[in-house]
Tab-separated table of C-alpha atoms (C1' of nucleotides) in Angstrom:
chain	number	residue	atom	x	y	z
F	24	MET	CA	-44.902	30.750	18.676
F	25	SER	CA	-43.247	26.586	18.778
F	26	ALA	CA	-43.490	26.682	22.285
F	27	ASN	CA	-41.979	24.078	24.805
F	28	SER	CA	-43.212	21.468	27.226
F	29	ARG	CA	-40.677	21.979	29.326
F	30	LEU	CA	-42.019	24.196	32.144
F	31	THR	CA	-44.519	21.443	31.800
F	32	VAL	CA	-42.943	18.864	32.402
F	33	ALA	CA	-40.512	19.787	35.349
F	34	ALA	CA	-43.657	21.480	37.234
F	35	HIS	CA	-44.751	17.623	36.835
F	36	THR	CA	-41.454	16.360	38.309
F	37	LEU	CA	-40.835	18.169	40.908
F	38	THR	CA	-44.571	17.341	41.906
F	39	TRP	CA	-44.824	13.877	41.510
F	40	ILE	CA	-41.408	13.873	43.615
F	41	GLY	CA	-42.631	15.927	46.197
F	42	LEU	CA	-46.124	13.559	46.624
F	43	TYR	CA	-43.874	10.382	46.424
F	44	GLN	CA	-41.499	11.653	49.261
F	45	ARG	CA	-44.061	13.187	51.323
F	46	ARG	CA	-45.893	9.303	51.250
F	47	GLY	CA	-42.527	8.129	52.432
F	48	HIS	CA	-40.239	7.315	49.703
F	49	GLU	CA	-37.011	8.486	49.718
F	50	VAL	CA	-35.860	9.099	46.543
F	51	ALA	CA	-37.561	8.078	43.030
F	52	THR	CA	-35.989	7.054	39.960
F	53	SER	CA	-36.360	8.484	36.843
F	54	GLU	CA	-38.125	5.838	35.095
F	55	GLN	CA	-41.024	6.447	38.029
F	56	ILE	CA	-41.666	10.290	36.734
F	57	ALA	CA	-41.016	8.983	32.970
F	58	ALA	CA	-44.011	6.473	33.375
F	59	SER	CA	-46.350	9.133	35.077
F	60	VAL	CA	-45.239	12.041	32.406
F	61	ASN	CA	-45.064	9.032	29.705
F	62	THR	CA	-41.815	9.873	28.249
F	63	ASN	CA	-37.896	8.542	28.330
F	64	PRO	CA	-36.117	8.328	31.239
F	65	VAL	CA	-33.200	9.940	29.796
F	66	VAL	CA	-35.531	12.993	29.099
F	67	ILE	CA	-36.647	13.090	33.113
F	68	ARG	CA	-32.990	12.847	34.003
F	69	ARG	CA	-31.691	15.430	31.882
F	70	LEU	CA	-34.437	18.350	33.123
F	71	LEU	CA	-33.464	16.796	36.446
F	72	ALA	CA	-30.207	18.347	36.108
F	73	GLN	CA	-30.768	21.573	34.987
F	74	LEU	CA	-32.922	21.649	38.640
F	75	ARG	CA	-30.124	20.253	40.106
F	76	LYS	CA	-27.875	23.251	39.263
F	77	ALA	CA	-30.542	25.492	39.969
F	78	GLY	CA	-30.492	24.463	43.852
F	79	LEU	CA	-34.275	22.574	43.392
F	80	THR	CA	-33.081	18.874	43.452
F	81	ASP	CA	-30.127	16.781	44.138
F	82	SER	CA	-29.602	13.366	43.410
F	83	ARG	CA	-28.138	10.024	44.746
F	84	ARG	CA	-25.632	7.163	42.945
F	85	GLY	CA	-25.470	3.739	43.145
F	86	VAL	CA	-28.053	1.219	45.164
F	87	GLY	CA	-30.665	2.823	45.851
F	88	ALA	CA	-30.397	6.003	43.399
F	89	GLY	CA	-32.662	8.113	42.607
F	90	TRP	CA	-33.631	11.763	42.952
F	91	MET	CA	-35.101	14.114	45.979
F	92	LEU	CA	-35.772	17.550	45.978
F	93	SER	CA	-33.726	20.001	47.852
F	94	ARG	CA	-36.345	21.907	49.167
F	95	ASN	CA	-40.251	21.797	50.292
F	96	LEU	CA	-42.756	22.157	47.548
F	97	SER	CA	-43.793	25.184	49.628
F	98	ALA	CA	-40.533	26.731	48.880
F	99	ILE	CA	-40.366	26.239	45.334
F	100	THR	CA	-41.857	28.572	43.148
F	101	LEU	CA	-43.296	28.203	39.049
F	102	LEU	CA	-40.449	31.239	38.252
F	103	ASP	CA	-37.702	29.115	40.224
F	104	VAL	CA	-38.565	26.526	37.808
F	105	TYR	CA	-38.762	28.589	35.055
F	106	GLU	CA	-35.662	30.419	35.559
F	107	ALA	CA	-34.100	26.866	35.787
F	108	VAL	CA	-35.242	25.614	32.070
F	109	GLU	CA	-36.137	28.814	30.214
F	110	PRO	CA	-32.976	30.119	29.255
F	111	GLY	CA	-34.208	32.299	26.450
F	112	PRO	CA	-36.850	35.555	26.328
F	113	ILE	CA	-40.016	34.775	25.146
F	114	PHE	CA	-40.274	37.786	21.826
F	115	ALA	CA	-36.620	37.929	19.793
F	116	LEU	CA	-35.377	40.802	18.123
F	117	HIS	CA	-34.504	41.071	14.481
F	118	ARG	CA	-32.451	38.218	13.282
F	119	SER	CA	-30.439	40.351	11.298
F	120	ALA	CA	-29.770	44.357	12.126
F	121	PRO	CA	-32.395	46.114	10.764
F	122	ASP	CA	-31.274	49.371	8.688
F	123	PRO	CA	-29.406	52.120	11.405
F	124	GLU	CA	-29.638	54.643	8.317
F	125	CYS	CA	-33.397	54.825	8.650
F	126	VAL	CA	-35.241	56.393	11.372
F	127	VAL	CA	-37.273	53.281	11.956
F	128	GLY	CA	-34.386	50.816	11.621
F	129	HIS	CA	-32.606	52.296	14.019
F	130	GLY	CA	-35.125	53.091	16.999
F	131	ILE	CA	-37.478	50.415	16.880
F	132	ALA	CA	-34.801	47.690	18.781
F	133	PRO	CA	-34.867	49.764	21.918
F	134	ALA	CA	-38.461	50.373	21.958
F	135	MET	CA	-39.670	46.732	21.761
F	136	THR	CA	-37.111	46.117	23.862
F	137	ALA	CA	-38.345	48.343	26.523
F	138	VAL	CA	-42.130	46.856	26.173
F	139	TYR	CA	-40.656	43.170	26.318
F	140	ASP	CA	-38.808	43.863	29.392
F	141	GLY	CA	-42.240	45.215	31.266
F	142	ILE	CA	-43.645	41.759	30.035
F	143	GLU	CA	-41.027	39.569	30.825
F	144	ALA	CA	-41.062	41.501	34.727
F	145	THR	CA	-44.919	41.000	34.587
F	146	LEU	CA	-44.264	37.193	33.836
F	147	ARG	CA	-42.151	36.789	36.253
F	148	LYS	CA	-43.727	38.346	39.101
F	149	GLU	CA	-47.324	36.073	38.075
F	150	LEU	CA	-44.685	32.835	38.002
F	151	ALA	CA	-43.459	33.792	41.470
F	152	GLY	CA	-46.822	33.998	42.994
F	153	THR	CA	-47.604	30.023	42.669
F	154	THR	CA	-45.759	27.553	44.678
F	155	LEU	CA	-45.508	23.846	43.553
F	156	GLU	CA	-47.624	23.209	47.188
F	157	ASP	CA	-50.271	25.117	45.028
F	158	VAL	CA	-49.959	22.998	42.198
F	159	LEU	CA	-49.688	19.888	44.282
F	160	GLN	CA	-52.844	21.029	45.962
F	161	ASN	CA	-54.497	22.102	42.882
F	162	VAL	CA	-53.887	18.806	41.043
F	163	LEU	CA	-55.032	16.491	44.402
F	164	ASN	CA	-58.464	18.583	44.308
F	165	ALA	CA	-58.494	17.914	40.257
F	166	THR	CA	-61.112	14.778	41.425
L	27	MET	CA	-37.998	28.973	24.192
L	28	SER	CA	-36.792	29.534	20.552
L	29	ALA	CA	-39.269	32.295	20.087
L	30	ASN	CA	-39.372	34.142	17.095
L	31	SER	CA	-39.007	37.860	15.559
L	32	ARG	CA	-42.544	37.999	13.977
L	33	LEU	CA	-44.283	40.403	16.915
L	34	THR	CA	-40.595	42.866	16.447
L	35	VAL	CA	-40.886	42.369	12.638
L	36	ALA	CA	-44.302	43.225	12.419
L	37	ALA	CA	-44.193	46.243	14.283
L	38	HIS	CA	-41.307	47.333	12.928
L	39	THR	CA	-43.269	47.109	9.480
L	40	LEU	CA	-46.463	48.825	10.468
L	41	THR	CA	-44.799	51.649	12.369
L	42	TRP	CA	-42.705	52.216	8.916
L	43	ILE	CA	-45.770	52.718	7.420
L	44	GLY	CA	-47.336	54.701	9.589
L	45	LEU	CA	-44.546	57.064	9.452
L	46	TYR	CA	-44.223	56.922	5.926
L	47	GLN	CA	-47.802	57.855	5.328
L	48	ARG	CA	-47.423	60.552	7.378
L	49	ARG	CA	-44.800	62.047	5.027
L	50	GLY	CA	-47.207	62.209	2.406
L	51	HIS	CA	-46.954	58.991	0.619
L	52	GLU	CA	-49.633	56.459	-0.248
L	53	VAL	CA	-48.376	53.231	-0.098
L	54	ALA	CA	-45.497	51.710	0.972
L	55	THR	CA	-43.489	48.365	-1.293
L	56	SER	CA	-42.951	45.152	0.690
L	57	GLU	CA	-39.253	46.091	-1.027
L	58	GLN	CA	-39.275	49.764	0.772
L	59	ILE	CA	-40.172	47.932	3.628
L	60	ALA	CA	-37.819	45.050	3.094
L	61	ALA	CA	-34.554	47.372	3.099
L	62	SER	CA	-35.503	48.910	6.805
L	63	VAL	CA	-35.785	45.301	8.247
L	64	ASN	CA	-33.076	44.154	6.516
L	65	THR	CA	-34.817	40.686	5.090
L	66	ASN	CA	-36.454	39.629	2.214
L	67	PRO	CA	-39.257	40.829	0.527
L	68	VAL	CA	-41.525	38.105	0.344
L	69	VAL	CA	-40.862	37.900	4.191
L	70	ILE	CA	-42.801	41.143	4.309
L	71	ARG	CA	-45.274	40.762	1.928
L	72	ARG	CA	-46.115	37.211	4.032
L	73	LEU	CA	-46.434	39.218	7.491
L	74	LEU	CA	-48.521	41.724	5.412
L	75	ALA	CA	-51.292	39.083	4.055
L	76	GLN	CA	-51.271	37.840	7.692
L	77	LEU	CA	-52.228	40.980	8.799
L	78	ARG	CA	-54.341	42.137	6.291
L	79	LYS	CA	-56.532	39.375	7.219
L	80	ALA	CA	-56.678	40.471	10.186
L	81	GLY	CA	-58.088	43.931	9.098
L	82	LEU	CA	-54.716	45.681	10.425
L	83	THR	CA	-53.340	46.342	6.458
L	84	ASP	CA	-55.084	47.051	2.957
L	85	SER	CA	-52.695	46.281	-0.183
L	86	ARG	CA	-53.570	47.622	-4.059
L	87	ARG	CA	-52.094	45.593	-7.092
L	88	GLY	CA	-50.836	46.596	-10.407
L	89	VAL	CA	-49.055	49.541	-11.322
L	90	GLY	CA	-48.454	52.001	-8.204
L	91	ALA	CA	-48.699	49.020	-5.967
L	92	GLY	CA	-47.779	48.797	-2.711
L	93	TRP	CA	-49.580	48.653	1.242
L	94	MET	CA	-51.157	50.779	3.251
L	95	LEU	CA	-52.659	51.276	6.314
L	96	SER	CA	-55.903	50.274	7.326
L	97	ARG	CA	-56.707	51.970	10.574
L	98	ASN	CA	-54.327	54.721	12.272
L	99	LEU	CA	-51.013	53.829	14.190
L	100	SER	CA	-53.079	55.061	17.729
L	101	ALA	CA	-55.771	52.694	16.880
L	102	ILE	CA	-53.938	49.619	16.577
L	103	THR	CA	-52.321	48.225	19.827
L	104	LEU	CA	-49.304	45.245	20.270
L	105	LEU	CA	-51.856	42.591	21.242
L	106	ASP	CA	-54.087	43.309	17.564
L	107	VAL	CA	-50.698	43.032	16.006
L	108	TYR	CA	-49.516	40.275	18.051
L	109	GLU	CA	-53.167	38.093	17.846
L	110	ALA	CA	-52.675	38.294	14.000
L	111	VAL	CA	-49.252	36.790	13.556
L	112	GLU	CA	-48.886	34.787	16.862
L	113	PRO	CA	-51.090	31.618	16.519
L	114	GLY	CA	-50.309	29.241	19.475
L	115	PRO	CA	-50.076	29.810	23.298
L	116	ILE	CA	-46.737	30.858	25.106
L	117	PHE	CA	-46.357	27.217	27.284
L	118	ALA	CA	-47.005	23.697	25.657
L	119	LEU	CA	-48.644	21.347	27.632
L	120	HIS	CA	-46.934	17.430	27.718
L	121	ARG	CA	-46.149	16.229	23.632
L	122	SER	CA	-47.852	12.730	24.434
L	123	ALA	CA	-50.916	12.467	27.686
L	124	PRO	CA	-49.075	11.496	30.788
L	125	ASP	CA	-50.462	8.779	32.658
L	126	PRO	CA	-54.359	9.167	33.737
L	127	GLU	CA	-53.710	5.984	36.245
L	128	CYS	CA	-51.369	8.626	38.040
L	129	VAL	CA	-52.765	11.324	40.621
L	130	VAL	CA	-50.001	13.790	38.918
L	131	GLY	CA	-50.444	12.470	35.928
L	132	HIS	CA	-54.303	12.997	36.160
L	133	GLY	CA	-54.525	16.598	37.357
L	134	ILE	CA	-51.247	18.523	36.230
L	135	ALA	CA	-52.580	19.211	32.944
L	136	PRO	CA	-55.235	21.512	34.332
L	137	ALA	CA	-53.414	22.401	37.095
L	138	MET	CA	-50.801	24.238	34.047
L	139	THR	CA	-53.340	25.227	32.281
L	140	ALA	CA	-54.996	27.242	34.906
L	141	VAL	CA	-51.640	29.161	35.265
L	142	TYR	CA	-50.958	29.352	31.751
L	143	ASP	CA	-54.633	30.908	31.077
L	144	GLY	CA	-53.627	33.516	33.975
L	145	ILE	CA	-50.227	34.263	31.912
L	146	GLU	CA	-51.884	34.553	28.291
L	147	ALA	CA	-54.560	36.978	30.165
L	148	THR	CA	-52.113	39.274	31.563
L	149	LEU	CA	-49.821	39.527	28.492
L	150	ARG	CA	-52.614	40.720	26.792
L	151	LYS	CA	-53.353	42.860	29.193
L	152	GLU	CA	-50.015	44.314	28.764
L	153	LEU	CA	-49.593	44.019	24.994
L	154	ALA	CA	-53.449	45.778	24.887
L	155	GLY	CA	-51.665	48.960	26.573
L	156	THR	CA	-49.099	49.908	23.929
L	157	THR	CA	-50.539	51.229	20.520
L	158	LEU	CA	-48.067	51.599	17.427
L	159	GLU	CA	-48.338	55.147	17.724
L	160	ASP	CA	-46.546	54.684	21.038
L	161	VAL	CA	-44.110	53.180	19.353
L	162	LEU	CA	-43.457	55.083	16.599
L	163	GLN	CA	-42.917	57.944	19.160
L	164	ASN	CA	-40.847	56.312	21.153
L	165	VAL	CA	-38.481	55.372	17.940
L	166	LEU	CA	-38.678	59.005	16.934
L	167	ASN	CA	-37.251	60.202	20.940
L	168	ALA	CA	-34.735	57.342	20.269
L	169	THR	CA	-32.384	60.343	18.922
P	22	DC	C1'	-53.348	46.624	-25.794
P	23	DC	C1'	-49.039	46.537	-24.452
P	24	DA	C1'	-45.125	47.291	-20.582
P	25	DT	C1'	-44.728	47.866	-16.362
P	26	DA	C1'	-44.057	47.408	-11.196
P	27	DT	C1'	-45.451	45.075	-7.757
P	28	DT	C1'	-48.577	42.217	-5.373
P	29	DG	C1'	-49.542	37.050	-4.160
P	30	DT	C1'	-48.011	32.186	-3.291
P	31	DA	C1'	-46.111	28.471	-4.332
P	32	DA	C1'	-42.375	26.100	-3.577
P	33	DC	C1'	-37.362	24.941	-1.716
P	34	DT	C1'	-33.827	25.467	1.652
P	35	DG	C1'	-30.929	25.952	5.698
P	36	DT	C1'	-30.641	26.445	10.612
P	37	DA	C1'	-31.889	25.568	14.877
P	38	DA	C1'	-34.728	23.855	19.117
P	39	DT	C1'	-37.051	20.197	20.749
P	40	DG	C1'	-37.795	15.484	22.500
P	41	DG	C1'	-36.713	10.768	21.947
P	42	DT	C1'	-33.921	7.009	21.346
P	43	DT	C1'	-29.748	3.950	21.951
P	44	DA	C1'	-25.768	3.076	24.376
P	45	DC	C1'	-22.512	3.389	27.957
P	46	DG	C1'	-19.113	4.196	31.873
P	47	DA	C1'	-19.348	5.994	36.300
P	48	DT	C1'	-21.402	5.271	41.330
P	49	DG	C1'	-21.758	3.031	45.280
P	50	DG	C1'	-24.827	0.183	49.165
P	51	DC	C1'	-24.722	-4.376	49.623
V	16	DG	C1'	-17.980	-7.885	42.326
V	17	DC	C1'	-22.510	-7.208	41.892
V	18	DC	C1'	-26.308	-4.575	40.019
V	19	DA	C1'	-29.562	-1.018	39.842
V	20	DT	C1'	-29.051	3.807	38.792
V	21	DC	C1'	-27.277	8.263	37.527
V	22	DG	C1'	-24.425	10.669	34.002
V	23	DT	C1'	-24.106	11.832	29.699
V	24	DA	C1'	-22.774	11.887	24.662
V	25	DA	C1'	-24.051	10.564	20.283
V	26	DC	C1'	-27.682	10.211	17.365
V	27	DC	C1'	-32.072	10.841	14.755
V	28	DA	C1'	-37.108	12.719	13.394
V	29	DT	C1'	-40.354	16.587	13.480
V	30	DT	C1'	-41.024	20.753	13.519
V	31	DA	C1'	-40.588	25.756	13.716
V	32	DC	C1'	-38.385	30.263	11.224
V	33	DA	C1'	-36.704	32.938	8.084
V	34	DG	C1'	-34.313	33.443	3.120
V	35	DT	C1'	-34.795	32.925	-1.223
V	36	DT	C1'	-36.137	31.761	-6.248
V	37	DA	C1'	-39.729	31.385	-9.476
V	38	DC	C1'	-43.452	33.114	-11.890
V	39	DA	C1'	-48.035	33.948	-12.523
V	40	DA	C1'	-51.983	38.017	-11.253
V	41	DT	C1'	-52.743	42.235	-11.543
V	42	DA	C1'	-54.006	47.128	-12.617
V	43	DT	C1'	-52.554	51.616	-14.789
V	44	DG	C1'	-50.537	54.614	-17.946
V	45	DG	C1'	-48.831	55.323	-22.165
DNA sequence: CCATATTGTAACTGTAATGGTTACGATGGC
DNA sequence: GCCATCGTAACCATTACAGTTACAATATGG
């Protein structure tokens, strides 16, 4: 499908900040997070800016700058993160509209849309069932 | 997500063949299908070749060549089609492995994998609940 | 055994998404 | 005013996707 890693990296990032704050630190820098994720700090800053727009994080500038969570890990579900970083749907319809004169060409888009809508709804329900606190606990139990 | 249209086009294609056969025709050509889908016949042939590999279609060469279904529409679920045309998973893990020295970097992949596996399983269950006969009926009822 | 319609497949192209990288101005506490 | 860090634009390499051209392989009817 050409899946991307944004949900994974976003969950990693937020969980990292949450654990870091829990250990008594005020803010986390994009450089620290990038070291854990093994990527470039700009990639993390871009992601965190999206998450801030969604109200999940906040940032501080100047000396002592860095990032913090806007809410507790237990108050952030994977659905929140998903909606913040994944704009589009999972399945796409036709690239260019099919022949409207053909019965199938005319009716296939609404038919598939109905199926896809059901799938997206189920996906959301599933994502909403896991909080980042759950993820952190799972991480800490991973030996 | 950069979703692709393969499941949509594959469902369209198979439904079209099913209806065409139901109307008394032996085989459908990639050109006819491409006209309904509004794309290039080669795109359809490539797709149909994948579906044939999955045992959903069959083809005939020479004069009177074309494509036919291997099973009835009611015996093909969207999961069959999905598995035939979508190789990869929906969500990807990190592009390059995170820092294994970091607690989060070490445990995040298995944690997210558990979530993703659950989602894929649910997705499959959902897709398995709809047959192409259902899709065709939906299409025919779309006025 | 030839003419013909169509499959089968390789090769190339344009477009877009993804993520990595560099660069540099903006910020704000010290 | 210094300095660490954010904020963001710009650019690049890689890859996926779908469209297109081209042409050999096939097999049937005449």
